[in-house]
PDB file of C-alpha atoms in Angstrom:
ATOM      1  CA  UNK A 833       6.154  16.829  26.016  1.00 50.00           C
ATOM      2  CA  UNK A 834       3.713  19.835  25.842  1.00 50.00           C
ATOM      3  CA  UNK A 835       0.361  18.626  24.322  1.00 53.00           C
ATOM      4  CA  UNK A 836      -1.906  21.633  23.421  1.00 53.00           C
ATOM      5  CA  UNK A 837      -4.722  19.102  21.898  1.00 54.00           C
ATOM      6  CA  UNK A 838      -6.686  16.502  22.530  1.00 56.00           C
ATOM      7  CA  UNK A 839      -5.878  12.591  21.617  1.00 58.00           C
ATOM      8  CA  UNK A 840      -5.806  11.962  18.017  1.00 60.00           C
ATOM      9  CA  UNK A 841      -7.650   9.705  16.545  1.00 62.00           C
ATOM     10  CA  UNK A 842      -6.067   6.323  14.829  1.00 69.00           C
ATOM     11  CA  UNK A 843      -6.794   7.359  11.470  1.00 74.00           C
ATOM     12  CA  UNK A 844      -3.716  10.127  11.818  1.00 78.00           C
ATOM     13  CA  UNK A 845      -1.800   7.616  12.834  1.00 85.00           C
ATOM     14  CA  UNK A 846      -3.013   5.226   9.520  1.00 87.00           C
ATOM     15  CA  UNK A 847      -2.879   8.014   7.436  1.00 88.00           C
ATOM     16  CA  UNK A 848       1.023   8.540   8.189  1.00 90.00           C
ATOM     17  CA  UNK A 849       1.510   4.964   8.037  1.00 92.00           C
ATOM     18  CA  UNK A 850      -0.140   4.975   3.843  1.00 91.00           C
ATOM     19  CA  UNK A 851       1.727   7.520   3.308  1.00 93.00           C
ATOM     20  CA  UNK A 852       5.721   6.145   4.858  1.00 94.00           C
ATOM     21  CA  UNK A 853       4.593   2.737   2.727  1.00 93.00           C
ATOM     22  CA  UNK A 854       3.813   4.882  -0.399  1.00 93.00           C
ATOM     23  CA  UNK A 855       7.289   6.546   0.183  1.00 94.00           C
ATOM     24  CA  UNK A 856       9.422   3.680   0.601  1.00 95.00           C
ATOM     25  CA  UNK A 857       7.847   1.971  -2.339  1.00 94.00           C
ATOM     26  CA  UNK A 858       8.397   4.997  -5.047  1.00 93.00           C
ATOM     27  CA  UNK A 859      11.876   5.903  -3.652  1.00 95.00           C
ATOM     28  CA  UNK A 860      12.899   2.124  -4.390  1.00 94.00           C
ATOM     29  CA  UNK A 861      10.837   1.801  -7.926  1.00 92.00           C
ATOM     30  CA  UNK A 862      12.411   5.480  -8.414  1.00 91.00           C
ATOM     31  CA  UNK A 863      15.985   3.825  -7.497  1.00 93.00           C
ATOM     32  CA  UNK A 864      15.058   0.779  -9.949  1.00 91.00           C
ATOM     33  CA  UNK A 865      14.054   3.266 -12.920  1.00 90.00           C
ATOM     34  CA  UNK A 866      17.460   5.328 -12.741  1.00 90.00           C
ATOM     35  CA  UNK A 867      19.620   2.160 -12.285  1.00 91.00           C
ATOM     36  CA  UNK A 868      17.659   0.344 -15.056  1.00 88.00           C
ATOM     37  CA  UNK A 869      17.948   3.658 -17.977  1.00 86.00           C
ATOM     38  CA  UNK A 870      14.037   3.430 -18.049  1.00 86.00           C
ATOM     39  CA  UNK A 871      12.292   6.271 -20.014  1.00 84.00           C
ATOM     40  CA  UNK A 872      12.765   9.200 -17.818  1.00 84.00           C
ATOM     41  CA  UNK A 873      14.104   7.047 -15.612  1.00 84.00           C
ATOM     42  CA  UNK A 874      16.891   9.943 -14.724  1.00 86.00           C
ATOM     43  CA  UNK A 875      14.403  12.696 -14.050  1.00 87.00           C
ATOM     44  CA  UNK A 876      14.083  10.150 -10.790  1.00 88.00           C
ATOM     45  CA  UNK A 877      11.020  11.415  -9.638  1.00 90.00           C
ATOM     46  CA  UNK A 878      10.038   8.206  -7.818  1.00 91.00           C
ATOM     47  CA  UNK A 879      13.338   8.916  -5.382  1.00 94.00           C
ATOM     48  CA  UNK A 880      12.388  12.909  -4.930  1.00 94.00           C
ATOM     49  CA  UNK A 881       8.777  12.798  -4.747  1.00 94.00           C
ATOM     50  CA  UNK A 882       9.231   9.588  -2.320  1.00 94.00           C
ATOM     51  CA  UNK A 883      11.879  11.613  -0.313  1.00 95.00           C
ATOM     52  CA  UNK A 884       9.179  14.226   0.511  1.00 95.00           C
ATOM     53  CA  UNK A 885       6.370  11.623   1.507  1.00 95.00           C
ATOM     54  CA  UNK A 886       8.687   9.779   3.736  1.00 95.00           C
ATOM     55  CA  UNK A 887       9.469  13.072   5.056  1.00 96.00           C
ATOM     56  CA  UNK A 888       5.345  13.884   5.795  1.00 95.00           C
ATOM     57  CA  UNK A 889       5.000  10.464   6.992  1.00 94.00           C
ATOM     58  CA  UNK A 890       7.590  11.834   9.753  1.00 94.00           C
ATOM     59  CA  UNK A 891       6.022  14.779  10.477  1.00 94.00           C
ATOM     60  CA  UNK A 892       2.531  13.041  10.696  1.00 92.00           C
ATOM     61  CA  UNK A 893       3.810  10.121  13.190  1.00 90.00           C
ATOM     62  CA  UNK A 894       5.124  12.988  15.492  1.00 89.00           C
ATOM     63  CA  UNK A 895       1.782  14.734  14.941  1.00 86.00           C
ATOM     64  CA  UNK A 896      -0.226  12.027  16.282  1.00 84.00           C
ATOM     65  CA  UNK A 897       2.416  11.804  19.101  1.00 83.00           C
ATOM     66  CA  UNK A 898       3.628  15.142  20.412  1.00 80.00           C
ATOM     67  CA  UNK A 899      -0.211  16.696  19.369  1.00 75.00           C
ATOM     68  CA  UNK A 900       0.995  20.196  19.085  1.00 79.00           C
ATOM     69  CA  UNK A 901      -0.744  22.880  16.748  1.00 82.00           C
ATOM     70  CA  UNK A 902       2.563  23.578  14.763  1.00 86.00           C
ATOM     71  CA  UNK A 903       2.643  19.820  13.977  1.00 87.00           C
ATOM     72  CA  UNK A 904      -0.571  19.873  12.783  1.00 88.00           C
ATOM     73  CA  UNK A 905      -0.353  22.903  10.586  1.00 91.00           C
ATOM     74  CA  UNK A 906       3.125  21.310   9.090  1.00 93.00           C
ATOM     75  CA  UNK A 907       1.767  17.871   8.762  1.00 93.00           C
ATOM     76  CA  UNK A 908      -1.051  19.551   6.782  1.00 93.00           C
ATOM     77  CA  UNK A 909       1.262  21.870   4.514  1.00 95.00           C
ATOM     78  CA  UNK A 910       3.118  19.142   3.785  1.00 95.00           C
ATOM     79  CA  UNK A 911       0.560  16.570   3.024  1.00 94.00           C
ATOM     80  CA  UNK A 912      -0.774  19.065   0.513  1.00 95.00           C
ATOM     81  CA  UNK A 913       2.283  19.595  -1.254  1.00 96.00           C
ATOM     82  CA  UNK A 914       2.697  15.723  -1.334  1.00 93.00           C
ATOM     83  CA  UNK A 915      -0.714  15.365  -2.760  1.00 94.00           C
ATOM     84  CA  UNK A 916       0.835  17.701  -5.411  1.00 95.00           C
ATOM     85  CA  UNK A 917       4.107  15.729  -6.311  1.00 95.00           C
ATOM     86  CA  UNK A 918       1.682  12.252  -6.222  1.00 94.00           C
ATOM     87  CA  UNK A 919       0.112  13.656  -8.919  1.00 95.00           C
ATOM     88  CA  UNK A 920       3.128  14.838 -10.651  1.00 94.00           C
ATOM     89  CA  UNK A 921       4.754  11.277 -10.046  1.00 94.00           C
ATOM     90  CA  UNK A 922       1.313   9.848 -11.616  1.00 95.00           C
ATOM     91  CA  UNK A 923       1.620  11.905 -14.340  1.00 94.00           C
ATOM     92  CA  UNK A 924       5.305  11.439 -14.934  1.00 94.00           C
ATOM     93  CA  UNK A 925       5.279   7.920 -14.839  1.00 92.00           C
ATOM     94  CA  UNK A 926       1.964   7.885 -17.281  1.00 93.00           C
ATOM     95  CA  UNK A 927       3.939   9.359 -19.760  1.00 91.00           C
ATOM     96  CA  UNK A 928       6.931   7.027 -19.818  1.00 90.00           C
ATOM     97  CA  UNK A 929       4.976   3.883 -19.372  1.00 88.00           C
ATOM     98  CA  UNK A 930       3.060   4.970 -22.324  1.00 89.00           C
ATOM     99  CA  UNK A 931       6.249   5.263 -24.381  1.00 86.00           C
ATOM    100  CA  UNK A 932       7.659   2.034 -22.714  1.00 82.00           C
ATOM    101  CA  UNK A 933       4.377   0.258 -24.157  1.00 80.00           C
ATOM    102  CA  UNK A 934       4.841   1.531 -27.638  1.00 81.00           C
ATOM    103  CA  UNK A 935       6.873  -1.609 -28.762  1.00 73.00           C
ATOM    104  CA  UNK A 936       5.631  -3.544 -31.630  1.00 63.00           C
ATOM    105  CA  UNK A 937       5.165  -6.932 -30.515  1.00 64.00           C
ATOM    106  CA  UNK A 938       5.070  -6.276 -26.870  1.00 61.00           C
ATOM    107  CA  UNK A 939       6.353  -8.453 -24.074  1.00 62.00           C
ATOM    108  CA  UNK A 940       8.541  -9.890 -26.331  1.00 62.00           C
ATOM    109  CA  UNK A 941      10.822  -6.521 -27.117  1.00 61.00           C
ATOM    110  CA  UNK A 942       9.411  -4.653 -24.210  1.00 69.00           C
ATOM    111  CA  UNK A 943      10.873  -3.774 -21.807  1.00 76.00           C
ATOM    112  CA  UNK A 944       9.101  -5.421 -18.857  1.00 82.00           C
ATOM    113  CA  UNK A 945      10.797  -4.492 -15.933  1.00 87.00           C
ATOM    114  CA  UNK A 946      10.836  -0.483 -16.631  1.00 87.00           C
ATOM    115  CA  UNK A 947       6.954  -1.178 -17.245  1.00 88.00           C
ATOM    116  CA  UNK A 948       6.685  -3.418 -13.974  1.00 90.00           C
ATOM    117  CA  UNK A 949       8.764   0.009 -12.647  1.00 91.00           C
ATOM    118  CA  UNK A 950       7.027   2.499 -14.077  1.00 91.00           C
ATOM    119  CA  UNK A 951       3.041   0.538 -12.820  1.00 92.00           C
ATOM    120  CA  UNK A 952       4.813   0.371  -8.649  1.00 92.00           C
ATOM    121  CA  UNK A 953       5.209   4.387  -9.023  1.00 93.00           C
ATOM    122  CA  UNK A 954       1.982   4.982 -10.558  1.00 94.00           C
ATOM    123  CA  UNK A 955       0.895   2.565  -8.013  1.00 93.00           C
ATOM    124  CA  UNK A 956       2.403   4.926  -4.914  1.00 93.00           C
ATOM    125  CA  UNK A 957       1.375   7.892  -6.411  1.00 93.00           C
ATOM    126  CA  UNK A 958      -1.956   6.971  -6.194  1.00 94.00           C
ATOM    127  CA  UNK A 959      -1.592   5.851  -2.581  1.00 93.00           C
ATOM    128  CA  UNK A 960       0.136   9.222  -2.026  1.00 93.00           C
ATOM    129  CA  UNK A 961      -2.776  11.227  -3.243  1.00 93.00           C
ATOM    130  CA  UNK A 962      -4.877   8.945  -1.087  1.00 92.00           C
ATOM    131  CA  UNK A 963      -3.343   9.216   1.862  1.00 90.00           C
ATOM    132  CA  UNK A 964      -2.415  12.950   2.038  1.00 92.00           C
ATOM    133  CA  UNK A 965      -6.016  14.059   1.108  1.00 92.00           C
ATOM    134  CA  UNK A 966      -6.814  11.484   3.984  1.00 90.00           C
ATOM    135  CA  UNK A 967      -4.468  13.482   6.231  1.00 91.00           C
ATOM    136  CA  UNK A 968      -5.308  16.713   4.719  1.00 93.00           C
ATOM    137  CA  UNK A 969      -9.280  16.155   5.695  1.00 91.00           C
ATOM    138  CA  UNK A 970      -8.148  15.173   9.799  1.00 88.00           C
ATOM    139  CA  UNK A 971      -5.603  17.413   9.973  1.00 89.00           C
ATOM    140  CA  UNK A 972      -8.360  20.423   8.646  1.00 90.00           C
ATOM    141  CA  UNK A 973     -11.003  18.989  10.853  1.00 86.00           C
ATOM    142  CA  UNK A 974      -9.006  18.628  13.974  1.00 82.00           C
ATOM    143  CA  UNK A 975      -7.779  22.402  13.668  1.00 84.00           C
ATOM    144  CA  UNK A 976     -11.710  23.660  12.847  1.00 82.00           C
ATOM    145  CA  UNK A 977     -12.773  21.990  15.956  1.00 75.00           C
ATOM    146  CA  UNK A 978     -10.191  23.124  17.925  1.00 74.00           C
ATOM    147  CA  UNK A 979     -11.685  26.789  16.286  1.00 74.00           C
ATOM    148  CA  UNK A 980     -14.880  26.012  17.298  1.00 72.00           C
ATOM    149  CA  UNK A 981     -14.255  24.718  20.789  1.00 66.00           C
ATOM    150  CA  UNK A 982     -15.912  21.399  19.920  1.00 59.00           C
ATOM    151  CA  UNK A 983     -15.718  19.114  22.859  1.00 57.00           C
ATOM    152  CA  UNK A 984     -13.433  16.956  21.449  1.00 53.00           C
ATOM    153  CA  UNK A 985     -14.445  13.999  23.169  1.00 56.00           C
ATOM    154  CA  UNK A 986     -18.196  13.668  21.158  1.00 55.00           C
ATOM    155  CA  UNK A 987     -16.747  13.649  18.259  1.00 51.00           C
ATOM    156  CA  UNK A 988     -13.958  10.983  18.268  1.00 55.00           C
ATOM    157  CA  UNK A 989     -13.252   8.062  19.529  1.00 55.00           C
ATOM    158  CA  UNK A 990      -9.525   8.709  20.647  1.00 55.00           C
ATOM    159  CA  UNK A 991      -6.527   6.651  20.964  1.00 53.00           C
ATOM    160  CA  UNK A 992      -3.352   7.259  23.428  1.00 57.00           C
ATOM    161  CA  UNK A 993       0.205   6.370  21.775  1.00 54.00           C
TER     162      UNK A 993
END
């Protein structure tokens, strides 16, 4: 295991931790949506955009272990483009809970469980955003003081895993 930086600190580690959470949760409400036939519901966009987070929340785990440059720079490329698809799932989900909610005399004809549904993925989209600007900030500051030639050690308290 060839280490080219210094110990990370725990927040990398937390921040891949929100993220896998915000994953698991959106590719489950996203699983619940399609099986249900709630509004856009098959577009599944809880399952894809949870797919990808999952996938960052990899990459950022071995980050904070194997502490290599190129899994910095892909943990940070990916967290940005999850920070992207959070907002799309927000967005997404916005849209179809505000149709879902359009029901006269609502809970009684609602729908309940494709709003319960549609409030878990707004609710891990958010967390998504969150947590990959969270990752996004450490993984940029890490790299710039690598740059810089920052003695690592006064900046950070550091963790081994």
């Amino acid at each position: 295991m060839a280490t080219d930086l210094p110990p990370l600190p725990k927040t990398f580690v937390g921040s891949a931790i929100l993220q896998l959470v915000a994953g698991v949760v959106a590719i489950n409400a996203g699983s619940l949506a399609l099986i249900w036939g709630c509004t856009d519901g098959y577009i599944a966009t809880g399952i894809w955009v949870g797919s990808v987070v999952f996938i960052t929340s990899i990459i950022g785990i071995l980050t904070a272990v194997y502490r290599e440059r190129s899994w910095v720079i892909s943990y940070l490329s990916l967290s940005l483009l999850g920070a992207l698809l959070g907002l799309t799932l927000v967005a997404i989900e916005l849209s179809a809970l505000w149709t879902d909610l359009q029901c006269r005399d609502y809970p009684i004809t609602c729908d309940t469980q494709c709003i319960r549904v549609h409030e878990f993925n707004i609710g891990s989209g958010a967390v998504e955003i969150f947590g990959a600007f969270g990752a996004v900030v450490l993984c940029l500051k890490n790299l710039w003081e690598l740059a810089q030639g920052i003695p690592y050690s006064k900046l950070v308290k550091h963790t081994n895993i």
